[in-house]
PDB file of C-alpha atoms in Angstrom:
ATOM      1  CA  MET A 238      18.260 -17.234  11.528  1.00  0.00           C
ATOM      2  CA  SER A 239      14.458 -17.352  11.174  1.00  0.00           C
ATOM      3  CA  SER A 240      12.600 -14.554   9.383  1.00  0.00           C
ATOM      4  CA  PRO A 241       9.742 -12.745  11.147  1.00  0.00           C
ATOM      5  CA  LEU A 242       6.290 -13.283   9.679  1.00  0.00           C
ATOM      6  CA  ILE A 243       4.270 -10.494   8.088  1.00  0.00           C
ATOM      7  CA  ALA A 244       0.595 -10.687   7.156  1.00  0.00           C
ATOM      8  CA  ILE A 245      -0.599  -9.728   3.669  1.00  0.00           C
ATOM      9  CA  VAL A 246      -4.351  -9.506   3.123  1.00  0.00           C
ATOM     10  CA  ALA A 247      -5.356 -11.377  -0.028  1.00  0.00           C
ATOM     11  CA  ASP A 248      -7.296 -10.140  -3.011  1.00  0.00           C
ATOM     12  CA  THR A 249     -10.184 -12.312  -4.154  1.00  0.00           C
ATOM     13  CA  LEU A 250     -10.691 -13.189  -7.801  1.00  0.00           C
ATOM     14  CA  VAL A 251     -12.698 -15.720  -9.772  1.00  0.00           C
ATOM     15  CA  GLN A 252     -10.935 -18.071 -12.165  1.00  0.00           C
ATOM     16  CA  ASP A 253     -11.929 -21.496 -13.493  1.00  0.00           C
ATOM     17  CA  SER A 254     -15.127 -21.349 -11.413  1.00  0.00           C
ATOM     18  CA  TYR A 255     -13.115 -21.010  -8.189  1.00  0.00           C
ATOM     19  CA  VAL A 256     -12.784 -18.022  -5.861  1.00  0.00           C
ATOM     20  CA  TRP A 257      -9.058 -17.491  -5.302  1.00  0.00           C
ATOM     21  CA  HIS A 258      -7.403 -15.680  -2.396  1.00  0.00           C
ATOM     22  CA  ALA A 259      -4.114 -14.390  -3.784  1.00  0.00           C
ATOM     23  CA  SER A 260      -1.435 -11.679  -3.740  1.00  0.00           C
ATOM     24  CA  PRO A 261       0.815 -10.318  -6.532  1.00  0.00           C
ATOM     25  CA  ASP A 262       4.208 -11.981  -6.753  1.00  0.00           C
ATOM     26  CA  THR A 263       6.226  -8.733  -6.847  1.00  0.00           C
ATOM     27  CA  TYR A 264       5.160  -7.763  -3.317  1.00  0.00           C
ATOM     28  CA  LEU A 265       5.911 -11.200  -1.912  1.00  0.00           C
ATOM     29  CA  LYS A 266       9.380 -11.261  -3.458  1.00  0.00           C
ATOM     30  CA  ALA A 267      10.227  -7.749  -2.247  1.00  0.00           C
ATOM     31  CA  ALA A 268       9.224  -8.723   1.294  1.00  0.00           C
ATOM     32  CA  LEU A 269      11.175 -11.983   1.126  1.00  0.00           C
ATOM     33  CA  ASP A 270      14.322 -10.914  -0.747  1.00  0.00           C
ATOM     34  CA  VAL A 271      14.776  -7.250   0.243  1.00  0.00           C
ATOM     35  CA  ALA A 272      13.024  -6.799   3.591  1.00  0.00           C
ATOM     36  CA  ARG A 273      14.158 -10.346   4.566  1.00  0.00           C
ATOM     37  CA  LEU A 274      10.747 -11.229   5.956  1.00  0.00           C
ATOM     38  CA  GLN A 275       8.463 -14.233   5.500  1.00  0.00           C
ATOM     39  CA  PRO A 276       5.146 -13.168   3.944  1.00  0.00           C
ATOM     40  CA  VAL A 277       1.959 -15.016   4.898  1.00  0.00           C
ATOM     41  CA  ILE A 278      -1.172 -14.460   2.799  1.00  0.00           C
ATOM     42  CA  VAL A 279      -4.298 -13.963   4.925  1.00  0.00           C
ATOM     43  CA  PRO A 280      -7.556 -15.020   3.195  1.00  0.00           C
ATOM     44  CA  ALA A 281     -10.091 -12.230   2.810  1.00  0.00           C
ATOM     45  CA  PHE A 282     -12.813 -13.671   5.055  1.00  0.00           C
ATOM     46  CA  GLY A 283     -13.929 -10.402   6.645  1.00  0.00           C
ATOM     47  CA  ASP A 284     -15.478 -10.800  10.085  1.00  0.00           C
ATOM     48  CA  ARG A 285     -14.741 -14.529  10.006  1.00  0.00           C
ATOM     49  CA  THR A 286     -11.025 -13.686  10.303  1.00  0.00           C
ATOM     50  CA  ASP A 287      -9.433 -14.727  13.594  1.00  0.00           C
ATOM     51  CA  TYR A 288      -7.548 -11.488  14.201  1.00  0.00           C
ATOM     52  CA  PRO A 289      -6.159 -12.415  17.657  1.00  0.00           C
ATOM     53  CA  SER A 290      -4.581 -15.605  16.314  1.00  0.00           C
ATOM     54  CA  ILE A 291      -3.060 -13.881  13.302  1.00  0.00           C
ATOM     55  CA  PHE A 292      -1.680 -10.933  15.257  1.00  0.00           C
ATOM     56  CA  GLY A 293      -0.311 -13.298  17.859  1.00  0.00           C
ATOM     57  CA  ALA A 294       1.854 -14.857  15.146  1.00  0.00           C
ATOM     58  CA  VAL A 295       3.004 -11.957  12.927  1.00  0.00           C
ATOM     59  CA  ASP A 296       5.260  -8.957  13.543  1.00  0.00           C
ATOM     60  CA  GLY A 297       4.171  -6.736  10.673  1.00  0.00           C
ATOM     61  CA  VAL A 298       1.528  -6.058   8.034  1.00  0.00           C
ATOM     62  CA  MET A 299       1.825  -5.187   4.350  1.00  0.00           C
ATOM     63  CA  LEU A 300      -1.115  -4.029   2.217  1.00  0.00           C
ATOM     64  CA  THR A 301      -0.567  -4.469  -1.512  1.00  0.00           C
ATOM     65  CA  GLY A 302      -1.809  -2.842  -4.661  1.00  0.00           C
ATOM     66  CA  ALA A 303      -4.606  -4.503  -6.604  1.00  0.00           C
ATOM     67  CA  ARG A 304      -6.781  -4.158  -9.679  1.00  0.00           C
ATOM     68  CA  SER A 305      -9.768  -3.460  -7.440  1.00  0.00           C
ATOM     69  CA  ASN A 306     -10.604  -0.217  -5.614  1.00  0.00           C
ATOM     70  CA  VAL A 307     -11.910   0.432  -2.121  1.00  0.00           C
ATOM     71  CA  HIS A 308     -15.711   0.515  -2.313  1.00  0.00           C
ATOM     72  CA  PRO A 309     -17.062   4.075  -1.823  1.00  0.00           C
ATOM     73  CA  ASP A 310     -19.520   2.810   0.824  1.00  0.00           C
ATOM     74  CA  ASN A 311     -16.510   2.695   3.136  1.00  0.00           C
ATOM     75  CA  TYR A 312     -16.001   6.463   2.851  1.00  0.00           C
ATOM     76  CA  GLU A 313     -19.637   7.505   2.382  1.00  0.00           C
ATOM     77  CA  VAL A 314     -19.575   8.438  -1.292  1.00  0.00           C
ATOM     78  CA  PRO A 315     -22.284   7.209  -3.709  1.00  0.00           C
ATOM     79  CA  ALA A 316     -20.852   4.346  -5.760  1.00  0.00           C
ATOM     80  CA  THR A 317     -20.825   4.301  -9.560  1.00  0.00           C
ATOM     81  CA  GLU A 318     -19.411   1.827 -12.064  1.00  0.00           C
ATOM     82  CA  LYS A 319     -16.503   4.232 -12.603  1.00  0.00           C
ATOM     83  CA  HIS A 320     -15.382   3.591  -9.010  1.00  0.00           C
ATOM     84  CA  GLY A 321     -14.877  -0.119  -9.753  1.00  0.00           C
ATOM     85  CA  PRO A 322     -13.868  -2.820  -9.963  1.00  0.00           C
ATOM     86  CA  PHE A 323     -14.492  -3.764  -6.333  1.00  0.00           C
ATOM     87  CA  ASP A 324     -13.394  -6.463  -3.904  1.00  0.00           C
ATOM     88  CA  PRO A 325     -15.752  -6.203  -0.897  1.00  0.00           C
ATOM     89  CA  ALA A 326     -14.161  -9.226   0.773  1.00  0.00           C
ATOM     90  CA  ARG A 327     -10.767  -7.519   0.832  1.00  0.00           C
ATOM     91  CA  ASP A 328     -12.313  -4.275   2.135  1.00  0.00           C
ATOM     92  CA  ALA A 329     -14.058  -6.161   4.929  1.00  0.00           C
ATOM     93  CA  THR A 330     -10.752  -7.765   5.940  1.00  0.00           C
ATOM     94  CA  SER A 331      -8.119  -5.100   5.304  1.00  0.00           C
ATOM     95  CA  LEU A 332      -9.807  -2.066   6.893  1.00  0.00           C
ATOM     96  CA  PRO A 333     -10.166  -3.639  10.378  1.00  0.00           C
ATOM     97  CA  PHE A 334      -6.785  -5.317   9.808  1.00  0.00           C
ATOM     98  CA  ILE A 335      -5.137  -1.892   9.476  1.00  0.00           C
ATOM     99  CA  ARG A 336      -6.792  -0.501  12.591  1.00  0.00           C
ATOM    100  CA  THR A 337      -5.892  -3.579  14.625  1.00  0.00           C
ATOM    101  CA  ALA A 338      -2.269  -3.519  13.459  1.00  0.00           C
ATOM    102  CA  LEU A 339      -1.889   0.126  14.487  1.00  0.00           C
ATOM    103  CA  ASP A 340      -3.626  -0.450  17.821  1.00  0.00           C
ATOM    104  CA  ARG A 341      -1.161  -3.260  18.520  1.00  0.00           C
ATOM    105  CA  GLY A 342       1.859  -1.218  17.452  1.00  0.00           C
ATOM    106  CA  LEU A 343       2.856  -3.434  14.519  1.00  0.00           C
ATOM    107  CA  PRO A 344       4.937  -2.022  11.645  1.00  0.00           C
ATOM    108  CA  LEU A 345       2.762  -1.401   8.595  1.00  0.00           C
ATOM    109  CA  LEU A 346       3.647  -0.846   4.933  1.00  0.00           C
ATOM    110  CA  ALA A 347       0.714   0.097   2.672  1.00  0.00           C
ATOM    111  CA  ILE A 348       1.206   0.368  -1.103  1.00  0.00           C
ATOM    112  CA  CYS A 349      -1.121   1.684  -3.853  1.00  0.00           C
ATOM    113  CA  ARG A 350      -4.562   0.235  -2.947  1.00  0.00           C
ATOM    114  CA  GLY A 351      -3.121  -0.336   0.516  1.00  0.00           C
ATOM    115  CA  HIS A 352      -2.192   3.361   0.726  1.00  0.00           C
ATOM    116  CA  GLN A 353      -5.786   4.251  -0.107  1.00  0.00           C
ATOM    117  CA  GLU A 354      -7.099   1.642   2.355  1.00  0.00           C
ATOM    118  CA  LEU A 355      -4.967   3.165   5.099  1.00  0.00           C
ATOM    119  CA  ASN A 356      -6.550   6.566   4.529  1.00  0.00           C
ATOM    120  CA  VAL A 357     -10.078   5.140   4.451  1.00  0.00           C
ATOM    121  CA  ALA A 358      -9.498   2.927   7.508  1.00  0.00           C
ATOM    122  CA  LEU A 359      -8.579   6.033   9.510  1.00  0.00           C
ATOM    123  CA  GLY A 360     -11.512   8.144   8.301  1.00  0.00           C
ATOM    124  CA  GLY A 361     -10.275   9.765   5.072  1.00  0.00           C
ATOM    125  CA  THR A 362     -11.838   9.773   1.597  1.00  0.00           C
ATOM    126  CA  LEU A 363     -10.750   9.032  -1.975  1.00  0.00           C
ATOM    127  CA  ALA A 364     -11.119  10.832  -5.308  1.00  0.00           C
ATOM    128  CA  ASN A 365     -11.925   8.899  -8.472  1.00  0.00           C
ATOM    129  CA  ASP A 366     -10.460   9.377 -11.972  1.00  0.00           C
ATOM    130  CA  ILE A 367      -8.217  12.211 -10.878  1.00  0.00           C
ATOM    131  CA  GLN A 368      -6.902  12.612 -14.438  1.00  0.00           C
ATOM    132  CA  ASP A 369     -10.278  14.208 -15.269  1.00  0.00           C
ATOM    133  CA  LEU A 370     -10.075  16.804 -12.491  1.00  0.00           C
ATOM    134  CA  PRO A 371      -8.930  20.379 -13.296  1.00  0.00           C
ATOM    135  CA  GLY A 372      -5.189  20.878 -12.886  1.00  0.00           C
ATOM    136  CA  ARG A 373      -4.415  17.227 -12.230  1.00  0.00           C
ATOM    137  CA  MET A 374      -1.920  15.020 -14.020  1.00  0.00           C
ATOM    138  CA  ASP A 375      -2.659  11.687 -15.670  1.00  0.00           C
ATOM    139  CA  HIS A 376      -1.156   9.202 -13.212  1.00  0.00           C
ATOM    140  CA  ARG A 377      -2.240   6.106 -15.108  1.00  0.00           C
ATOM    141  CA  PHE A 378       0.334   3.707 -16.503  1.00  0.00           C
ATOM    142  CA  VAL A 379       1.688   4.067 -20.021  1.00  0.00           C
ATOM    143  CA  PRO A 380      -0.071   1.498 -22.244  1.00  0.00           C
ATOM    144  CA  SER A 381       2.425  -1.279 -22.935  1.00  0.00           C
ATOM    145  CA  ASP A 382       2.669  -5.061 -22.986  1.00  0.00           C
ATOM    146  CA  GLU A 383       5.979  -4.797 -21.116  1.00  0.00           C
ATOM    147  CA  GLN A 384       5.687  -4.638 -17.328  1.00  0.00           C
ATOM    148  CA  ASP A 385       9.037  -2.871 -16.973  1.00  0.00           C
ATOM    149  CA  GLU A 386       7.722  -0.114 -19.228  1.00  0.00           C
ATOM    150  CA  ARG A 387       4.423   0.126 -17.366  1.00  0.00           C
ATOM    151  CA  PHE A 388       6.237   0.360 -14.022  1.00  0.00           C
ATOM    152  CA  ALA A 389       9.063   2.610 -15.206  1.00  0.00           C
ATOM    153  CA  ILE A 390      10.230   5.318 -12.805  1.00  0.00           C
ATOM    154  CA  ARG A 391       9.130   8.509 -14.527  1.00  0.00           C
ATOM    155  CA  GLN A 392       7.140  10.730 -12.140  1.00  0.00           C
ATOM    156  CA  ASN A 393       8.665  13.460  -9.982  1.00  0.00           C
ATOM    157  CA  VAL A 394       7.597  13.694  -6.350  1.00  0.00           C
ATOM    158  CA  ARG A 395       8.426  16.262  -3.687  1.00  0.00           C
ATOM    159  CA  VAL A 396       9.120  14.904  -0.205  1.00  0.00           C
ATOM    160  CA  SER A 397       8.173  17.245   2.633  1.00  0.00           C
ATOM    161  CA  GLU A 398      11.174  18.926   4.227  1.00  0.00           C
ATOM    162  CA  ASP A 399      11.948  17.897   7.809  1.00  0.00           C
ATOM    163  CA  SER A 400       9.738  14.816   7.367  1.00  0.00           C
ATOM    164  CA  ALA A 401      10.699  11.339   8.520  1.00  0.00           C
ATOM    165  CA  LEU A 402      10.637  10.242   4.885  1.00  0.00           C
ATOM    166  CA  SER A 403      13.166  12.905   3.862  1.00  0.00           C
ATOM    167  CA  GLU A 404      15.484  11.511   6.539  1.00  0.00           C
ATOM    168  CA  LEU A 405      15.047   7.999   5.135  1.00  0.00           C
ATOM    169  CA  PHE A 406      15.756   9.112   1.556  1.00  0.00           C
ATOM    170  CA  GLY A 407      18.315  11.825   2.313  1.00  0.00           C
ATOM    171  CA  LYS A 408      16.676  14.114  -0.259  1.00  0.00           C
ATOM    172  CA  THR A 409      13.393  15.854  -1.020  1.00  0.00           C
ATOM    173  CA  ASP A 410      13.201  15.637  -4.827  1.00  0.00           C
ATOM    174  CA  ILE A 411      12.731  12.073  -6.022  1.00  0.00           C
ATOM    175  CA  ALA A 412      11.397  10.102  -8.984  1.00  0.00           C
ATOM    176  CA  VAL A 413       8.935   7.235  -8.571  1.00  0.00           C
ATOM    177  CA  ASN A 414       6.663   4.854 -10.483  1.00  0.00           C
ATOM    178  CA  SER A 415       3.171   5.988  -9.531  1.00  0.00           C
ATOM    179  CA  LEU A 416       0.376   4.271 -11.466  1.00  0.00           C
ATOM    180  CA  HIS A 417      -3.203   4.972 -10.436  1.00  0.00           C
ATOM    181  CA  ARG A 418      -6.465   6.734 -11.276  1.00  0.00           C
ATOM    182  CA  GLN A 419      -7.783   7.021  -7.717  1.00  0.00           C
ATOM    183  CA  ALA A 420      -6.042   8.976  -4.990  1.00  0.00           C
ATOM    184  CA  ILE A 421      -6.471  10.328  -1.497  1.00  0.00           C
ATOM    185  CA  ASP A 422      -8.975  13.178  -1.363  1.00  0.00           C
ATOM    186  CA  ARG A 423      -9.512  14.226   2.260  1.00  0.00           C
ATOM    187  CA  VAL A 424      -6.531  13.091   4.301  1.00  0.00           C
ATOM    188  CA  ALA A 425      -7.402  11.234   7.509  1.00  0.00           C
ATOM    189  CA  ASP A 426      -6.696  13.289  10.626  1.00  0.00           C
ATOM    190  CA  ARG A 427      -4.272  10.682  11.909  1.00  0.00           C
ATOM    191  CA  LEU A 428      -2.087  10.866   8.798  1.00  0.00           C
ATOM    192  CA  SER A 429       0.605  13.367   7.845  1.00  0.00           C
ATOM    193  CA  VAL A 430       1.412  13.964   4.180  1.00  0.00           C
ATOM    194  CA  GLU A 431       5.043  13.018   3.560  1.00  0.00           C
ATOM    195  CA  ALA A 432       5.257  13.437  -0.234  1.00  0.00           C
ATOM    196  CA  SER A 433       3.182  14.889  -3.079  1.00  0.00           C
ATOM    197  CA  ALA A 434       3.193  14.976  -6.871  1.00  0.00           C
ATOM    198  CA  PRO A 435       3.532  18.334  -8.697  1.00  0.00           C
ATOM    199  CA  ASP A 436      -0.278  18.501  -9.061  1.00  0.00           C
ATOM    200  CA  GLY A 437      -0.790  18.087  -5.317  1.00  0.00           C
ATOM    201  CA  THR A 438      -1.719  14.403  -5.394  1.00  0.00           C
ATOM    202  CA  VAL A 439      -0.776  12.770  -2.093  1.00  0.00           C
ATOM    203  CA  GLU A 440       1.929  10.213  -2.831  1.00  0.00           C
ATOM    204  CA  ALA A 441       3.071   9.192   0.669  1.00  0.00           C
ATOM    205  CA  VAL A 442       1.648   9.404   4.174  1.00  0.00           C
ATOM    206  CA  ARG A 443       2.804   8.520   7.678  1.00  0.00           C
ATOM    207  CA  VAL A 444       0.647   7.552  10.634  1.00  0.00           C
ATOM    208  CA  ARG A 445       1.163  10.192  13.307  1.00  0.00           C
ATOM    209  CA  ASN A 446       2.298   8.915  16.698  1.00  0.00           C
ATOM    210  CA  ALA A 447       2.475   5.319  15.479  1.00  0.00           C
ATOM    211  CA  GLU A 448       4.487   3.030  17.729  1.00  0.00           C
ATOM    212  CA  ALA A 449       6.465   1.673  14.769  1.00  0.00           C
ATOM    213  CA  PHE A 450       7.083   2.173  11.031  1.00  0.00           C
ATOM    214  CA  ALA A 451       3.666   2.985   9.520  1.00  0.00           C
ATOM    215  CA  TYR A 452       3.645   4.445   5.991  1.00  0.00           C
ATOM    216  CA  GLY A 453       1.471   4.481   2.911  1.00  0.00           C
ATOM    217  CA  PHE A 454       2.889   4.919  -0.598  1.00  0.00           C
ATOM    218  CA  GLN A 455       0.797   5.587  -3.678  1.00  0.00           C
ATOM    219  CA  TRP A 456       3.698   4.512  -5.882  1.00  0.00           C
ATOM    220  CA  HIS A 457       5.172   1.018  -6.312  1.00  0.00           C
ATOM    221  CA  PRO A 458       8.465   0.508  -4.440  1.00  0.00           C
ATOM    222  CA  GLU A 459       7.959  -3.254  -4.571  1.00  0.00           C
ATOM    223  CA  TYR A 460       8.560  -3.428  -8.325  1.00  0.00           C
ATOM    224  CA  TRP A 461      12.133  -2.098  -8.280  1.00  0.00           C
ATOM    225  CA  ALA A 462      12.976  -2.985  -4.664  1.00  0.00           C
ATOM    226  CA  LYS A 463      16.157  -4.828  -5.695  1.00  0.00           C
ATOM    227  CA  ASP A 464      17.409  -2.249  -8.199  1.00  0.00           C
ATOM    228  CA  ASP A 465      16.214   1.219  -7.153  1.00  0.00           C
ATOM    229  CA  ASP A 466      17.905   2.740  -4.088  1.00  0.00           C
ATOM    230  CA  LEU A 467      14.846   4.552  -2.707  1.00  0.00           C
ATOM    231  CA  SER A 468      12.577   1.542  -3.212  1.00  0.00           C
ATOM    232  CA  ARG A 469      15.096  -0.662  -1.446  1.00  0.00           C
ATOM    233  CA  ARG A 470      15.362   1.753   1.472  1.00  0.00           C
ATOM    234  CA  ILE A 471      11.621   1.540   2.075  1.00  0.00           C
ATOM    235  CA  PHE A 472      11.650  -2.246   2.278  1.00  0.00           C
ATOM    236  CA  GLU A 473      14.828  -2.364   4.329  1.00  0.00           C
ATOM    237  CA  ALA A 474      13.380   0.124   6.836  1.00  0.00           C
ATOM    238  CA  PHE A 475      10.174  -1.896   7.037  1.00  0.00           C
ATOM    239  CA  GLY A 476      12.173  -5.105   7.535  1.00  0.00           C
ATOM    240  CA  ASP A 477      14.251  -3.528  10.314  1.00  0.00           C
ATOM    241  CA  ALA A 478      11.086  -2.322  12.062  1.00  0.00           C
ATOM    242  CA  VAL A 479       9.517  -5.776  11.873  1.00  0.00           C
ATOM    243  CA  ARG A 480      12.659  -7.392  13.301  1.00  0.00           C
ATOM    244  CA  ASP A 481      12.690  -4.827  16.110  1.00  0.00           C
ATOM    245  CA  HIS A 482       9.084  -5.690  16.897  1.00  0.00           C
ATOM    246  CA  ALA A 483       9.868  -9.407  16.858  1.00  0.00           C
ATOM    247  CA  ALA A 484      12.830  -8.863  19.202  1.00  0.00           C
ATOM    248  CA  SER A 485      10.669  -6.827  21.605  1.00  0.00           C
ATOM    249  CA  ARG A 486       8.265  -9.742  21.962  1.00  0.00           C
ATOM    250  CA  LEU A 487      11.105 -11.976  23.117  1.00  0.00           C
TER     251      LEU A 487
END
């Protein structure tokens, strides 16, 4: 049985004098092995992207985390070096990509930077270096050379009661691996907050009135998608939604 295709917008990075369009391996493997989908990396070519051709071929979209941050120009905040690093090519591709996916009713899974992109694409704003704000926790990763230690599940999150996410998880008190220094500030009008950290940081959102699965997660379900029950549920639900969309096109 063939696997439906999902689009993943690439990051751009410079190495060995080349500009690379790439995506982290953990996201690709979670999509392939847990969601049972075939990921396709879309180069970050901005307005040169042929959106109709891509959306004619895929049945879902996933936005990944990245080292870069959404440029503040996209949410009308003066940029400083502390907001960086930036990837303007990804911004120019992913923000219209999100809006087009939602307009077309495609399932969408947005993680970390993708979660922040989702908010910005729909008119929200971001806060920088939240660990320096009064009353806020330090959400940055624990310094370590071991990825498993950096991505360890150690932060408590409260899922909103009677939310769609609480139905998916079957509980409202969960633990996650949330690693970031930027976060949603003003929530876009089209989004509902599904989960928050103890300091009020928005950890999960859902697109209101979306035609299909459309969530953003500040934490990293991709890293433990095979081993952690809640992480696996997210990818399985996304995979089911993509297959439903693919079946509807037939």
